[in-house]
PDB file of C-alpha atoms in Angstrom:
ATOM      1  CA  ARG A 295     203.691 -25.306 -42.421  1.00 77.00           C
ATOM      2  CA  LEU A 296     206.799 -24.594 -44.500  1.00 82.00           C
ATOM      3  CA  ALA A 297     208.627 -27.511 -42.849  1.00 84.00           C
ATOM      4  CA  ALA A 298     205.725 -29.870 -43.588  1.00 84.00           C
ATOM      5  CA  LEU A 299     205.576 -28.657 -47.202  1.00 85.00           C
ATOM      6  CA  GLN A 300     209.313 -29.172 -47.668  1.00 86.00           C
ATOM      7  CA  LEU A 301     209.052 -32.713 -46.326  1.00 86.00           C
ATOM      8  CA  ALA A 302     206.089 -33.468 -48.595  1.00 85.00           C
ATOM      9  CA  CYS A 303     207.867 -32.085 -51.688  1.00 86.00           C
ATOM     10  CA  LYS A 304     210.966 -34.111 -50.913  1.00 84.00           C
ATOM     11  CA  GLU A 305     208.911 -37.320 -50.858  1.00 82.00           C
ATOM     12  CA  ALA A 306     206.646 -36.440 -53.790  1.00 78.00           C
ATOM     13  CA  ALA A 307     206.362 -39.244 -56.335  1.00 76.00           C
ATOM     14  CA  GLY A 308     207.345 -38.606 -59.907  1.00 75.00           C
ATOM     15  CA  SER A 309     210.350 -37.543 -61.870  1.00 68.00           C
ATOM     16  CA  PRO A 310     212.689 -35.814 -62.188  1.00 75.00           C
ATOM     17  CA  CYS A 311     213.675 -35.866 -58.520  1.00 72.00           C
ATOM     18  CA  GLY A 312     212.917 -32.529 -56.862  1.00 74.00           C
ATOM     19  CA  TRP A 313     210.346 -31.503 -59.475  1.00 81.00           C
ATOM     20  CA  MET A 314     208.115 -30.106 -56.712  1.00 82.00           C
ATOM     21  CA  GLN A 315     209.507 -27.475 -54.360  1.00 83.00           C
ATOM     22  CA  ALA A 316     208.184 -25.283 -51.555  1.00 85.00           C
ATOM     23  CA  ASP A 317     209.394 -21.701 -51.937  1.00 87.00           C
ATOM     24  CA  GLY A 318     210.386 -20.578 -48.443  1.00 87.00           C
ATOM     25  CA  ARG A 319     210.153 -16.923 -49.456  1.00 89.00           C
ATOM     26  CA  GLY A 320     206.389 -17.288 -49.083  1.00 84.00           C
ATOM     27  CA  ILE A 321     206.665 -16.674 -45.341  1.00 82.00           C
ATOM     28  CA  ASP A 322     207.182 -12.979 -46.158  1.00 83.00           C
ATOM     29  CA  TYR A 323     203.818 -12.689 -47.942  1.00 81.00           C
ATOM     30  CA  TRP A 324     200.377 -12.831 -46.366  1.00 75.00           C
ATOM     31  CA  CYS A 325     198.742 -14.773 -49.217  1.00 74.00           C
ATOM     32  CA  SER A 326     199.575 -16.484 -52.503  1.00 75.00           C
ATOM     33  CA  GLU A 327     198.199 -13.621 -54.619  1.00 75.00           C
ATOM     34  CA  HIS A 328     200.465 -11.164 -52.810  1.00 80.00           C
ATOM     35  CA  MET A 329     203.518 -13.365 -53.435  1.00 85.00           C
ATOM     36  CA  ILE A 330     202.664 -13.868 -57.106  1.00 82.00           C
ATOM     37  CA  GLU A 331     202.072 -10.175 -57.760  1.00 82.00           C
ATOM     38  CA  ASN A 332     205.071  -8.842 -55.862  1.00 86.00           C
ATOM     39  CA  LEU A 333     207.684 -11.551 -56.431  1.00 89.00           C
ATOM     40  CA  LEU A 334     206.972 -14.499 -58.691  1.00 87.00           C
ATOM     41  CA  GLU A 335     205.292 -12.768 -61.642  1.00 86.00           C
ATOM     42  CA  ALA A 336     208.422 -10.854 -62.630  1.00 89.00           C
ATOM     43  CA  GLU A 337     210.630 -13.906 -62.194  1.00 90.00           C
ATOM     44  CA  LEU A 338     208.313 -16.125 -64.226  1.00 86.00           C
ATOM     45  CA  GLN A 339     207.934 -13.603 -67.044  1.00 90.00           C
ATOM     46  CA  GLU A 340     211.708 -13.244 -67.349  1.00 91.00           C
ATOM     47  CA  ARG A 341     212.236 -17.007 -67.651  1.00 90.00           C
ATOM     48  CA  PHE A 342     208.995 -17.926 -69.431  1.00 90.00           C
ATOM     49  CA  PRO A 343     207.426 -14.949 -71.270  1.00 91.00           C
ATOM     50  CA  GLY A 344     203.651 -15.212 -71.279  1.00 87.00           C
ATOM     51  CA  ALA A 345     203.521 -17.618 -68.337  1.00 84.00           C
ATOM     52  CA  ILE A 346     200.600 -17.275 -65.921  1.00 80.00           C
ATOM     53  CA  GLY A 347     201.170 -17.571 -62.177  1.00 77.00           C
ATOM     54  CA  PHE A 348     197.975 -18.636 -60.396  1.00 79.00           C
ATOM     55  CA  SER A 349     196.792 -19.378 -56.885  1.00 76.00           C
ATOM     56  CA  VAL A 350     194.749 -22.489 -56.054  1.00 79.00           C
ATOM     57  CA  LYS A 351     191.756 -22.214 -53.739  1.00 74.00           C
ATOM     58  CA  GLY A 352     189.684 -24.970 -52.198  1.00 68.00           C
ATOM     59  CA  ALA A 353     185.917 -25.103 -52.005  1.00 60.00           C
ATOM     60  CA  ASP A 354     185.898 -24.020 -48.356  1.00 57.00           C
ATOM     61  CA  CYS A 355     187.739 -20.818 -49.309  1.00 65.00           C
ATOM     62  CA  ILE A 356     185.568 -20.052 -52.338  1.00 65.00           C
ATOM     63  CA  ALA A 357     182.532 -20.297 -50.044  1.00 59.00           C
ATOM     64  CA  PHE A 358     183.449 -16.947 -48.484  1.00 58.00           C
ATOM     65  CA  LEU A 359     184.110 -15.165 -51.757  1.00 62.00           C
ATOM     66  CA  ARG A 360     181.808 -13.621 -54.321  1.00 58.00           C
ATOM     67  CA  ALA A 361     182.200 -11.929 -57.680  1.00 54.00           C
ATOM     68  CA  GLY A 362     184.167  -8.710 -57.323  1.00 58.00           C
ATOM     69  CA  ASP A 363     186.269  -9.946 -54.399  1.00 64.00           C
ATOM     70  CA  GLN A 364     189.873  -8.885 -54.956  1.00 63.00           C
ATOM     71  CA  ARG A 365     191.044 -12.396 -54.068  1.00 63.00           C
ATOM     72  CA  LEU A 366     189.384 -13.625 -57.265  1.00 65.00           C
ATOM     73  CA  ALA A 367     190.705 -10.758 -59.368  1.00 65.00           C
ATOM     74  CA  GLY A 368     194.077 -12.352 -60.130  1.00 68.00           C
ATOM     75  CA  PRO A 369     194.591 -15.687 -61.904  1.00 77.00           C
ATOM     76  CA  CYS A 370     192.928 -18.268 -59.667  1.00 76.00           C
ATOM     77  CA  VAL A 371     192.183 -21.973 -60.088  1.00 77.00           C
ATOM     78  CA  SER A 372     189.610 -23.826 -58.009  1.00 73.00           C
ATOM     79  CA  VAL A 373     189.371 -27.622 -58.135  1.00 69.00           C
ATOM     80  CA  ALA A 374     186.047 -29.269 -57.330  1.00 63.00           C
ATOM     81  CA  ARG A 375     186.258 -32.321 -55.091  1.00 61.00           C
ATOM     82  CA  SER A 376     183.962 -35.230 -55.836  1.00 56.00           C
ATOM     83  CA  GLY A 377     180.484 -34.558 -54.430  1.00 53.00           C
ATOM     84  CA  THR A 378     181.086 -30.820 -53.938  1.00 55.00           C
ATOM     85  CA  GLU A 379     177.984 -28.784 -54.774  1.00 56.00           C
ATOM     86  CA  LEU A 380     179.419 -25.475 -53.658  1.00 54.00           C
ATOM     87  CA  HIS A 381     180.861 -24.508 -57.022  1.00 51.00           C
ATOM     88  CA  ALA A 382     177.583 -25.047 -58.831  1.00 56.00           C
ATOM     89  CA  GLU A 383     175.951 -22.533 -56.475  1.00 57.00           C
ATOM     90  CA  LEU A 384     178.582 -19.900 -57.149  1.00 60.00           C
ATOM     91  CA  LEU A 385     179.270 -20.484 -60.819  1.00 58.00           C
ATOM     92  CA  GLN A 386     176.724 -17.951 -62.033  1.00 57.00           C
ATOM     93  CA  GLU A 387     178.290 -15.282 -59.815  1.00 61.00           C
ATOM     94  CA  ILE A 388     181.965 -15.879 -60.459  1.00 61.00           C
ATOM     95  CA  ASP A 389     182.044 -17.421 -63.924  1.00 58.00           C
ATOM     96  CA  GLN A 390     182.383 -13.938 -65.427  1.00 59.00           C
ATOM     97  CA  GLN A 391     185.581 -13.226 -63.504  1.00 61.00           C
ATOM     98  CA  PRO A 392     188.141 -12.805 -66.335  1.00 61.00           C
ATOM     99  CA  LYS A 393     190.946 -14.750 -64.635  1.00 66.00           C
ATOM    100  CA  PHE A 394     189.031 -17.317 -62.614  1.00 66.00           C
ATOM    101  CA  PHE A 395     189.306 -20.910 -63.780  1.00 67.00           C
ATOM    102  CA  LEU A 396     187.204 -23.769 -62.431  1.00 64.00           C
ATOM    103  CA  LEU A 397     188.750 -27.187 -62.988  1.00 64.00           C
ATOM    104  CA  HIS A 398     185.771 -29.465 -63.570  1.00 57.00           C
ATOM    105  CA  ALA A 399     187.671 -32.746 -63.224  1.00 55.00           C
ATOM    106  CA  PRO A 400     186.871 -33.634 -59.608  1.00 57.00           C
ATOM    107  CA  LEU A 401     189.410 -34.930 -57.140  1.00 60.00           C
ATOM    108  CA  VAL A 402     188.559 -38.379 -55.849  1.00 57.00           C
ATOM    109  CA  GLY A 403     189.622 -39.711 -52.481  1.00 61.00           C
ATOM    110  CA  GLU A 404     189.708 -38.913 -48.811  1.00 67.00           C
ATOM    111  CA  VAL A 405     192.764 -36.646 -48.791  1.00 72.00           C
ATOM    112  CA  SER A 406     192.038 -33.006 -47.955  1.00 73.00           C
ATOM    113  CA  SER A 407     193.471 -30.359 -45.663  1.00 75.00           C
ATOM    114  CA  THR A 408     190.130 -30.105 -43.841  1.00 71.00           C
ATOM    115  CA  ARG A 409     190.037 -33.843 -43.110  1.00 79.00           C
ATOM    116  CA  LEU A 410     193.691 -33.811 -42.110  1.00 84.00           C
ATOM    117  CA  ARG A 411     193.130 -30.976 -39.631  1.00 79.00           C
ATOM    118  CA  ALA A 412     190.130 -32.816 -38.176  1.00 77.00           C
ATOM    119  CA  ALA A 413     192.204 -35.979 -37.769  1.00 84.00           C
ATOM    120  CA  LEU A 414     194.930 -34.047 -35.941  1.00 83.00           C
ATOM    121  CA  LEU A 415     192.386 -32.450 -33.615  1.00 75.00           C
ATOM    122  CA  GLN A 416     190.880 -35.850 -32.832  1.00 77.00           C
ATOM    123  CA  ASP A 417     194.310 -37.479 -32.327  1.00 81.00           C
ATOM    124  CA  ASP A 418     193.396 -39.924 -35.109  1.00 86.00           C
ATOM    125  CA  GLU A 419     196.886 -41.136 -35.969  1.00 91.00           C
ATOM    126  CA  ALA A 420     195.696 -43.771 -38.450  1.00 91.00           C
ATOM    127  CA  SER A 421     193.848 -41.198 -40.577  1.00 90.00           C
ATOM    128  CA  VAL A 422     196.784 -38.775 -40.458  1.00 90.00           C
ATOM    129  CA  ARG A 423     199.135 -41.469 -41.719  1.00 91.00           C
ATOM    130  CA  ALA A 424     196.669 -42.489 -44.425  1.00 89.00           C
ATOM    131  CA  MET A 425     196.676 -38.930 -45.821  1.00 87.00           C
ATOM    132  CA  CYS A 426     200.375 -38.061 -45.440  1.00 87.00           C
ATOM    133  CA  THR A 427     203.741 -39.472 -46.332  1.00 85.00           C
ATOM    134  CA  ALA A 428     205.599 -41.022 -43.397  1.00 88.00           C
ATOM    135  CA  SER A 429     207.903 -38.108 -42.585  1.00 88.00           C
ATOM    136  CA  VAL A 430     205.099 -35.523 -42.845  1.00 89.00           C
ATOM    137  CA  ALA A 431     202.814 -37.616 -40.610  1.00 90.00           C
ATOM    138  CA  ASP A 432     205.581 -38.010 -38.020  1.00 91.00           C
ATOM    139  CA  TYR A 433     206.251 -34.270 -38.079  1.00 88.00           C
ATOM    140  CA  LEU A 434     202.599 -33.204 -37.752  1.00 88.00           C
ATOM    141  CA  LEU A 435     201.749 -35.711 -35.030  1.00 89.00           C
ATOM    142  CA  ARG A 436     204.793 -34.674 -33.014  1.00 86.00           C
ATOM    143  CA  LEU A 437     203.950 -30.979 -33.449  1.00 82.00           C
ATOM    144  CA  ALA A 438     200.297 -31.458 -32.481  1.00 78.00           C
ATOM    145  CA  SER A 439     201.195 -33.344 -29.298  1.00 71.00           C
ATOM    146  CA  THR A 440     203.962 -31.060 -28.047  1.00 63.00           C
ATOM    147  CA  ASP A 441     203.554 -27.465 -29.236  1.00 50.00           C
ATOM    148  CA  ASN A 442     199.753 -27.231 -28.976  1.00 52.00           C
ATOM    149  CA  LEU A 443     199.738 -25.056 -32.097  1.00 52.00           C
ATOM    150  CA  LEU A 444     196.286 -26.386 -32.972  1.00 53.00           C
ATOM    151  CA  ALA A 445     194.716 -24.966 -29.804  1.00 50.00           C
ATOM    152  CA  LYS A 446     192.781 -22.231 -31.614  1.00 49.00           C
ATOM    153  CA  HIS A 447     190.937 -24.851 -33.682  1.00 49.00           C
ATOM    154  CA  ARG A 448     189.914 -27.059 -30.756  1.00 47.00           C
ATOM    155  CA  PRO A 449     186.304 -27.106 -29.504  1.00 43.00           C
ATOM    156  CA  ARG A 450     185.392 -24.358 -27.044  1.00 41.00           C
ATOM    157  CA  SER A 451     185.140 -26.836 -24.147  1.00 38.00           C
ATOM    158  CA  LEU A 452     188.822 -27.690 -24.617  1.00 35.00           C
ATOM    159  CA  ARG A 453     190.097 -24.096 -24.562  1.00 41.00           C
ATOM    160  CA  GLY A 454     190.662 -21.563 -21.850  1.00 43.00           C
ATOM    161  CA  LYS A 455     189.584 -17.922 -21.898  1.00 67.00           C
ATOM    162  CA  GLY A 456     191.314 -15.760 -24.441  1.00 78.00           C
ATOM    163  CA  LEU A 457     193.380 -12.698 -23.572  1.00 86.00           C
ATOM    164  CA  VAL A 458     191.356  -9.467 -23.838  1.00 89.00           C
ATOM    165  CA  VAL A 459     193.245  -6.279 -24.728  1.00 92.00           C
ATOM    166  CA  ALA A 460     191.326  -3.005 -24.322  1.00 93.00           C
ATOM    167  CA  ILE A 461     191.944   0.088 -26.463  1.00 94.00           C
ATOM    168  CA  THR A 462     190.175   3.286 -25.421  1.00 92.00           C
ATOM    169  CA  GLY A 463     190.477   6.988 -26.171  1.00 90.00           C
ATOM    170  CA  SER A 464     188.613   9.891 -27.721  1.00 86.00           C
ATOM    171  CA  SER A 465     186.527   9.518 -30.859  1.00 82.00           C
ATOM    172  CA  ARG A 466     188.431   9.386 -34.153  1.00 83.00           C
ATOM    173  CA  CYS A 467     191.820   9.035 -32.471  1.00 89.00           C
ATOM    174  CA  GLY A 468     192.565   5.778 -34.343  1.00 89.00           C
ATOM    175  CA  LYS A 469     191.272   3.036 -32.012  1.00 91.00           C
ATOM    176  CA  SER A 470     189.506   1.037 -34.719  1.00 90.00           C
ATOM    177  CA  THR A 471     192.418   1.439 -37.118  1.00 92.00           C
ATOM    178  CA  LEU A 472     194.867   0.166 -34.508  1.00 93.00           C
ATOM    179  CA  ALA A 473     192.595  -2.737 -33.517  1.00 92.00           C
ATOM    180  CA  GLU A 474     192.175  -3.860 -37.132  1.00 90.00           C
ATOM    181  CA  ALA A 475     195.917  -3.499 -37.783  1.00 89.00           C
ATOM    182  CA  ILE A 476     196.610  -5.844 -34.857  1.00 88.00           C
ATOM    183  CA  ARG A 477     194.083  -8.367 -36.187  1.00 87.00           C
ATOM    184  CA  VAL A 478     195.621  -8.248 -39.676  1.00 85.00           C
ATOM    185  CA  GLU A 479     199.100  -8.697 -38.207  1.00 83.00           C
ATOM    186  CA  PHE A 480     197.977 -11.993 -36.661  1.00 80.00           C
ATOM    187  CA  CYS A 481     195.464 -13.222 -39.257  1.00 80.00           C
ATOM    188  CA  GLY A 482     196.219 -11.542 -42.583  1.00 76.00           C
ATOM    189  CA  GLU A 483     193.870  -9.319 -44.552  1.00 73.00           C
ATOM    190  CA  GLU A 484     191.278 -12.017 -45.215  1.00 72.00           C
ATOM    191  CA  ALA A 485     187.780 -11.429 -43.878  1.00 66.00           C
ATOM    192  CA  ALA A 486     187.406 -12.270 -40.192  1.00 69.00           C
ATOM    193  CA  ASP A 487     186.621 -15.912 -39.465  1.00 67.00           C
ATOM    194  CA  GLU A 488     185.429 -17.796 -36.377  1.00 66.00           C
ATOM    195  CA  SER A 489     188.664 -19.815 -36.300  1.00 65.00           C
ATOM    196  CA  ASP A 490     190.939 -16.736 -36.352  1.00 75.00           C
ATOM    197  CA  PHE A 491     193.566 -16.401 -33.617  1.00 81.00           C
ATOM    198  CA  CYS A 492     192.584 -12.767 -33.061  1.00 88.00           C
ATOM    199  CA  THR A 493     189.278 -10.898 -33.343  1.00 90.00           C
ATOM    200  CA  VAL A 494     187.972  -7.373 -32.731  1.00 93.00           C
ATOM    201  CA  VAL A 495     184.919  -6.299 -30.706  1.00 93.00           C
ATOM    202  CA  SER A 496     183.924  -2.638 -31.079  1.00 93.00           C
ATOM    203  CA  GLN A 497     181.768  -0.557 -28.742  1.00 90.00           C
ATOM    204  CA  ASP A 498     180.266   1.123 -31.832  1.00 87.00           C
ATOM    205  CA  TRP A 499     178.612  -2.162 -32.783  1.00 88.00           C
ATOM    206  CA  HIS A 500     176.537  -1.993 -29.588  1.00 87.00           C
ATOM    207  CA  ARG A 501     175.179   1.529 -29.809  1.00 81.00           C
ATOM    208  CA  LYS A 502     171.652   2.455 -28.704  1.00 77.00           C
ATOM    209  CA  TYR A 503     170.003   5.202 -30.714  1.00 64.00           C
ATOM    210  CA  ALA A 504     167.073   6.008 -28.425  1.00 60.00           C
ATOM    211  CA  GLU A 505     167.328   9.542 -27.066  1.00 59.00           C
ATOM    212  CA  SER A 506     167.916  10.241 -23.384  1.00 60.00           C
ATOM    213  CA  GLU A 507     168.471  13.310 -21.243  1.00 60.00           C
ATOM    214  CA  ASN A 508     172.162  13.059 -22.141  1.00 60.00           C
ATOM    215  CA  SER A 509     171.564  13.155 -25.909  1.00 67.00           C
ATOM    216  CA  TRP A 510     172.247  16.899 -26.065  1.00 70.00           C
ATOM    217  CA  VAL A 511     175.230  19.036 -25.066  1.00 71.00           C
ATOM    218  CA  LYS A 512     175.474  22.813 -25.006  1.00 73.00           C
ATOM    219  CA  LYS A 513     178.320  24.478 -26.872  1.00 79.00           C
ATOM    220  CA  GLY A 514     178.230  28.269 -26.529  1.00 84.00           C
ATOM    221  CA  GLU A 515     174.654  29.250 -27.267  1.00 82.00           C
ATOM    222  CA  SER A 516     173.876  26.110 -29.299  1.00 82.00           C
ATOM    223  CA  TRP A 517     172.556  22.705 -28.290  1.00 77.00           C
ATOM    224  CA  LEU A 518     174.169  19.865 -30.217  1.00 77.00           C
ATOM    225  CA  LYS A 519     173.091  16.249 -30.479  1.00 71.00           C
ATOM    226  CA  THR A 520     175.598  13.640 -29.311  1.00 71.00           C
ATOM    227  CA  TRP A 521     175.762   9.847 -29.231  1.00 68.00           C
ATOM    228  CA  GLU A 522     178.854   9.734 -27.021  1.00 74.00           C
ATOM    229  CA  SER A 523     177.119   9.514 -23.663  1.00 75.00           C
ATOM    230  CA  PRO A 524     177.471   6.114 -21.934  1.00 80.00           C
ATOM    231  CA  ASP A 525     173.660   5.999 -22.095  1.00 78.00           C
ATOM    232  CA  HIS A 526     173.937   5.232 -25.773  1.00 79.00           C
ATOM    233  CA  THR A 527     175.825   1.950 -25.403  1.00 86.00           C
ATOM    234  CA  ASP A 528     174.089  -1.384 -24.813  1.00 87.00           C
ATOM    235  CA  TRP A 529     176.509  -2.478 -22.109  1.00 87.00           C
ATOM    236  CA  ASP A 530     174.948  -5.914 -21.633  1.00 88.00           C
ATOM    237  CA  SER A 531     175.333  -6.665 -25.328  1.00 88.00           C
ATOM    238  CA  PHE A 532     178.876  -5.267 -25.454  1.00 90.00           C
ATOM    239  CA  PHE A 533     179.959  -7.278 -22.399  1.00 89.00           C
ATOM    240  CA  ASP A 534     178.400 -10.496 -23.744  1.00 88.00           C
ATOM    241  CA  ALA A 535     180.148  -9.998 -27.087  1.00 89.00           C
ATOM    242  CA  ILE A 536     183.556  -9.674 -25.391  1.00 90.00           C
ATOM    243  CA  VAL A 537     182.945 -12.782 -23.275  1.00 87.00           C
ATOM    244  CA  SER A 538     181.776 -14.764 -26.298  1.00 87.00           C
ATOM    245  CA  ALA A 539     184.786 -13.658 -28.337  1.00 88.00           C
ATOM    246  CA  SER A 540     187.193 -14.651 -25.561  1.00 86.00           C
ATOM    247  CA  ASP A 541     185.603 -18.100 -25.510  1.00 82.00           C
ATOM    248  CA  ASN A 542     186.329 -18.522 -29.217  1.00 81.00           C
ATOM    249  CA  HIS A 543     189.592 -16.673 -29.838  1.00 84.00           C
ATOM    250  CA  PRO A 544     192.944 -16.701 -27.996  1.00 84.00           C
ATOM    251  CA  LEU A 545     193.279 -12.918 -28.474  1.00 88.00           C
ATOM    252  CA  VAL A 546     190.442 -10.366 -28.369  1.00 91.00           C
ATOM    253  CA  ILE A 547     190.913  -6.648 -29.101  1.00 93.00           C
ATOM    254  CA  ALA A 548     188.036  -4.702 -27.520  1.00 94.00           C
ATOM    255  CA  GLU A 549     187.878  -1.028 -28.415  1.00 94.00           C
ATOM    256  CA  GLY A 550     185.592   1.883 -27.571  1.00 92.00           C
ATOM    257  CA  PHE A 551     185.592   5.559 -26.608  1.00 88.00           C
ATOM    258  CA  CYS A 552     184.280   4.982 -23.067  1.00 87.00           C
ATOM    259  CA  MET A 553     184.482   1.214 -22.739  1.00 83.00           C
ATOM    260  CA  LEU A 554     185.918   1.324 -19.210  1.00 84.00           C
ATOM    261  CA  TYR A 555     182.701   2.965 -17.955  1.00 86.00           C
ATOM    262  CA  ASP A 556     181.218  -0.490 -17.259  1.00 86.00           C
ATOM    263  CA  SER A 557     182.689  -2.234 -14.177  1.00 85.00           C
ATOM    264  CA  ARG A 558     182.166  -5.718 -15.662  1.00 84.00           C
ATOM    265  CA  ILE A 559     184.290  -4.837 -18.664  1.00 85.00           C
ATOM    266  CA  GLN A 560     186.936  -3.299 -16.407  1.00 82.00           C
ATOM    267  CA  GLN A 561     187.185  -6.582 -14.523  1.00 79.00           C
TER     268      GLN A 561
END
């Protein structure tokens, strides 16, 4: 992405030459807000006191956010594309955010990152070239055809089964924390999405609460209620969730305190 951005900035129309630049230091930050807060804000304030550094979010991103979301807490600009109704639906919720700015002048045209990604997935070279400068189009088309880096976005029928990694151990030993840390390492701290490279499936999400003969354990002279018997997991549901996740994500982290009890999950 950085290489494509650098090519696009180099060919950007306008003057003076080089007025638009891609800051390669961004690869060390998981999102624009993080980079602004921890790097650019101090630099900007030193050179231009009172300047505001802001991130730009598209309509597809705003769709997942609501008032109070930390990703709307910092200075943020959203630009409405022509025909977009999404912003009107959310305006009442997010208009009170103190540093959220909605640019009402709509963009006109067929150029968008969503359409570009769709064109790459469909091997639509003509559309890619219509939306990109020559060098960027050449770069993206070559990358899409050789490195298969778009595989996670392709339809399910075009993908193989994802790799399933199992994490098991006693309750409260850190399984969920480790699983989520792995997901964040691959996908960032944004909310989980169907197109993510990595996803988590937890045994706790498939718990059955109906009592059984194994719902009680004796400790000393006392009988204590427990939900940790294998009887209290819906194994069919848990297994189906892992299979479904592996159909949709290249990497699946499945975690649970007795998840290897079920032979289908072992296999």
